[in-house]
Amino acid sequence: MTVIMIVLKIILGGFIGLGGLIKIFQFNFQVEHWRAYEYPLWFMTVTGVLELLASIALFAGFGNRYLTIIGSLIIVVIMIGAVYTHIFRAEQPLVTVIPSAVCLILAVIILIKD
């Protein structure tokens, strides 16, 4: 595994894990976002748990390729949903898609290259 792949996994795993914790603990700003998306709050918790599991899988994937694949696939699915939600469900400006799109791209790169 190259240094670049290690750095990408750490960055993506950290970012997704932090986002998962924010959703699990239902920080006020995140609750406001989910209300704007018109999704139930239980779905925010489920998404947060999946993000946290994906993050753990990426970090554990340093020793197990299959965990990297599982973590990356979870992130790809969640980020596709996030892009859809920002553009179509919440009808937000395209700039709001940037974090989700970057995470999606990183997850695909990790999935293909690692």
PDB file of C-alpha atoms in Angstrom:
ATOM      1  CA  MET A   1       0.000   0.000   0.000  1.00  0.00           C
ATOM      2  CA  THR A   2       1.412   3.369  -1.002  1.00  0.00           C
ATOM      3  CA  VAL A   3       1.756   6.353   1.302  1.00  0.00           C
ATOM      4  CA  ILE A   4      -0.858   8.205  -0.764  1.00  0.00           C
ATOM      5  CA  MET A   5      -3.407   5.424  -0.210  1.00  0.00           C
ATOM      6  CA  ILE A   6      -2.676   5.408   3.520  1.00  0.00           C
ATOM      7  CA  VAL A   7      -3.204   9.173   3.695  1.00  0.00           C
ATOM      8  CA  LEU A   8      -6.440   8.964   1.651  1.00  0.00           C
ATOM      9  CA  LYS A   9      -7.813   6.240   3.929  1.00  0.00           C
ATOM     10  CA  ILE A  10      -6.936   8.224   7.060  1.00  0.00           C
ATOM     11  CA  ILE A  11      -8.500  11.430   5.708  1.00  0.00           C
ATOM     12  CA  LEU A  12     -11.661   9.727   4.448  1.00  0.00           C
ATOM     13  CA  GLY A  13     -12.002   7.492   7.507  1.00  0.00           C
ATOM     14  CA  GLY A  14     -11.563  10.444   9.856  1.00  0.00           C
ATOM     15  CA  PHE A  15     -13.975  12.694   7.993  1.00  0.00           C
ATOM     16  CA  ILE A  16     -16.671  10.026   7.639  1.00  0.00           C
ATOM     17  CA  GLY A  17     -16.221   8.880  11.244  1.00  0.00           C
ATOM     18  CA  LEU A  18     -16.590  12.430  12.542  1.00  0.00           C
ATOM     19  CA  GLY A  19     -19.701  12.911  10.396  1.00  0.00           C
ATOM     20  CA  GLY A  20     -21.110   9.674  11.773  1.00  0.00           C
ATOM     21  CA  LEU A  21     -20.584  10.788  15.367  1.00  0.00           C
ATOM     22  CA  ILE A  22     -22.214  14.147  14.640  1.00  0.00           C
ATOM     23  CA  LYS A  23     -25.277  12.313  13.320  1.00  0.00           C
ATOM     24  CA  ILE A  24     -25.389   9.734  16.124  1.00  0.00           C
ATOM     25  CA  PHE A  25     -25.218  12.417  18.816  1.00  0.00           C
ATOM     26  CA  GLN A  26     -27.692  14.573  16.845  1.00  0.00           C
ATOM     27  CA  PHE A  27     -25.891  17.900  16.958  1.00  0.00           C
ATOM     28  CA  ASN A  28     -28.379  20.731  16.481  1.00  0.00           C
ATOM     29  CA  PHE A  29     -27.066  21.910  13.117  1.00  0.00           C
ATOM     30  CA  GLN A  30     -27.294  18.362  11.741  1.00  0.00           C
ATOM     31  CA  VAL A  31     -30.855  17.946  13.000  1.00  0.00           C
ATOM     32  CA  GLU A  32     -31.775  21.170  11.179  1.00  0.00           C
ATOM     33  CA  HIS A  33     -30.242  19.796   7.971  1.00  0.00           C
ATOM     34  CA  TRP A  34     -32.184  16.525   8.238  1.00  0.00           C
ATOM     35  CA  ARG A  35     -35.425  18.389   8.826  1.00  0.00           C
ATOM     36  CA  ALA A  36     -34.721  20.384   5.655  1.00  0.00           C
ATOM     37  CA  TYR A  37     -34.114  17.098   3.816  1.00  0.00           C
ATOM     38  CA  GLU A  38     -37.470  15.870   5.180  1.00  0.00           C
ATOM     39  CA  TYR A  39     -36.012  12.573   6.378  1.00  0.00           C
ATOM     40  CA  PRO A  40     -36.977  11.127   9.788  1.00  0.00           C
ATOM     41  CA  LEU A  41     -34.435  11.635  12.557  1.00  0.00           C
ATOM     42  CA  TRP A  42     -34.076   7.880  13.128  1.00  0.00           C
ATOM     43  CA  PHE A  43     -32.650   7.695   9.602  1.00  0.00           C
ATOM     44  CA  MET A  44     -29.991  10.216  10.616  1.00  0.00           C
ATOM     45  CA  THR A  45     -28.932   7.883  13.434  1.00  0.00           C
ATOM     46  CA  VAL A  46     -28.851   4.868  11.094  1.00  0.00           C
ATOM     47  CA  THR A  47     -26.766   6.844   8.602  1.00  0.00           C
ATOM     48  CA  GLY A  48     -24.416   7.934  11.389  1.00  0.00           C
ATOM     49  CA  VAL A  49     -23.936   4.351  12.569  1.00  0.00           C
ATOM     50  CA  LEU A  50     -23.223   3.218   8.994  1.00  0.00           C
ATOM     51  CA  GLU A  51     -20.714   6.044   8.561  1.00  0.00           C
ATOM     52  CA  LEU A  52     -18.995   5.134  11.811  1.00  0.00           C
ATOM     53  CA  LEU A  53     -18.859   1.452  10.803  1.00  0.00           C
ATOM     54  CA  ALA A  54     -17.447   2.420   7.390  1.00  0.00           C
ATOM     55  CA  SER A  55     -14.791   4.543   9.090  1.00  0.00           C
ATOM     56  CA  ILE A  56     -13.824   1.694  11.421  1.00  0.00           C
ATOM     57  CA  ALA A  57     -13.703  -0.683   8.442  1.00  0.00           C
ATOM     58  CA  LEU A  58     -11.356   1.674   6.582  1.00  0.00           C
ATOM     59  CA  PHE A  59      -8.995   1.914   9.548  1.00  0.00           C
ATOM     60  CA  ALA A  60      -9.169  -1.839  10.187  1.00  0.00           C
ATOM     61  CA  GLY A  61      -8.631  -2.284   6.448  1.00  0.00           C
ATOM     62  CA  PHE A  62      -4.949  -1.510   6.888  1.00  0.00           C
ATOM     63  CA  GLY A  63      -4.644  -5.172   7.783  1.00  0.00           C
ATOM     64  CA  ASN A  64      -7.563  -6.608   5.847  1.00  0.00           C
ATOM     65  CA  ARG A  65      -8.407  -5.732   2.230  1.00  0.00           C
ATOM     66  CA  TYR A  66     -11.981  -7.019   2.590  1.00  0.00           C
ATOM     67  CA  LEU A  67     -12.723  -4.493   5.330  1.00  0.00           C
ATOM     68  CA  THR A  68     -11.433  -1.727   3.059  1.00  0.00           C
ATOM     69  CA  ILE A  69     -13.814  -2.911   0.335  1.00  0.00           C
ATOM     70  CA  ILE A  70     -16.770  -3.041   2.730  1.00  0.00           C
ATOM     71  CA  GLY A  71     -16.013   0.394   4.202  1.00  0.00           C
ATOM     72  CA  SER A  72     -15.519   1.958   0.780  1.00  0.00           C
ATOM     73  CA  LEU A  73     -18.744   0.451  -0.589  1.00  0.00           C
ATOM     74  CA  ILE A  74     -20.748   1.732   2.376  1.00  0.00           C
ATOM     75  CA  ILE A  75     -19.320   5.213   1.823  1.00  0.00           C
ATOM     76  CA  VAL A  76     -20.059   5.094  -1.920  1.00  0.00           C
ATOM     77  CA  VAL A  77     -23.711   4.226  -1.279  1.00  0.00           C
ATOM     78  CA  ILE A  78     -24.133   6.853   1.447  1.00  0.00           C
ATOM     79  CA  MET A  79     -22.448   9.569  -0.625  1.00  0.00           C
ATOM     80  CA  ILE A  80     -24.590   8.826  -3.675  1.00  0.00           C
ATOM     81  CA  GLY A  81     -27.574   9.293  -1.374  1.00  0.00           C
ATOM     82  CA  ALA A  82     -26.090  12.509  -0.001  1.00  0.00           C
ATOM     83  CA  VAL A  83     -25.530  13.969  -3.472  1.00  0.00           C
ATOM     84  CA  TYR A  84     -29.103  13.047  -4.429  1.00  0.00           C
ATOM     85  CA  THR A  85     -30.459  14.579  -1.230  1.00  0.00           C
ATOM     86  CA  HIS A  86     -28.633  17.894  -1.615  1.00  0.00           C
ATOM     87  CA  ILE A  87     -29.519  18.361  -5.280  1.00  0.00           C
ATOM     88  CA  PHE A  88     -32.982  16.883  -5.648  1.00  0.00           C
ATOM     89  CA  ARG A  89     -34.589  16.527  -2.242  1.00  0.00           C
ATOM     90  CA  ALA A  90     -33.398  19.757  -0.596  1.00  0.00           C
ATOM     91  CA  GLU A  91     -32.791  21.619  -3.885  1.00  0.00           C
ATOM     92  CA  GLN A  92     -29.653  23.220  -2.478  1.00  0.00           C
ATOM     93  CA  PRO A  93     -26.951  24.964  -4.507  1.00  0.00           C
ATOM     94  CA  LEU A  94     -24.394  22.674  -6.166  1.00  0.00           C
ATOM     95  CA  VAL A  95     -21.678  23.926  -3.810  1.00  0.00           C
ATOM     96  CA  THR A  96     -23.327  21.956  -0.980  1.00  0.00           C
ATOM     97  CA  VAL A  97     -22.543  18.740  -2.870  1.00  0.00           C
ATOM     98  CA  ILE A  98     -18.771  19.280  -2.798  1.00  0.00           C
ATOM     99  CA  PRO A  99     -18.005  17.449   0.493  1.00  0.00           C
ATOM    100  CA  SER A 100     -20.174  14.470  -0.478  1.00  0.00           C
ATOM    101  CA  ALA A 101     -18.744  14.355  -3.985  1.00  0.00           C
ATOM    102  CA  VAL A 102     -15.159  14.496  -2.696  1.00  0.00           C
ATOM    103  CA  CYS A 103     -15.872  11.647  -0.250  1.00  0.00           C
ATOM    104  CA  LEU A 104     -17.519   9.666  -3.056  1.00  0.00           C
ATOM    105  CA  ILE A 105     -14.504  10.146  -5.317  1.00  0.00           C
ATOM    106  CA  LEU A 106     -12.043   9.226  -2.547  1.00  0.00           C
ATOM    107  CA  ALA A 107     -14.035   6.092  -1.690  1.00  0.00           C
ATOM    108  CA  VAL A 108     -14.044   5.015  -5.348  1.00  0.00           C
ATOM    109  CA  ILE A 109     -10.288   5.646  -5.637  1.00  0.00           C
ATOM    110  CA  ILE A 110      -9.645   3.609  -2.484  1.00  0.00           C
ATOM    111  CA  LEU A 111     -11.931   0.860  -3.744  1.00  0.00           C
ATOM    112  CA  ILE A 112     -10.145   0.643  -7.097  1.00  0.00           C
ATOM    113  CA  LYS A 113      -6.521   1.305  -6.111  1.00  0.00           C
ATOM    114  CA  ASP A 114      -6.126  -0.308  -2.705  1.00  0.00           C
TER     115      ASP A 114
END
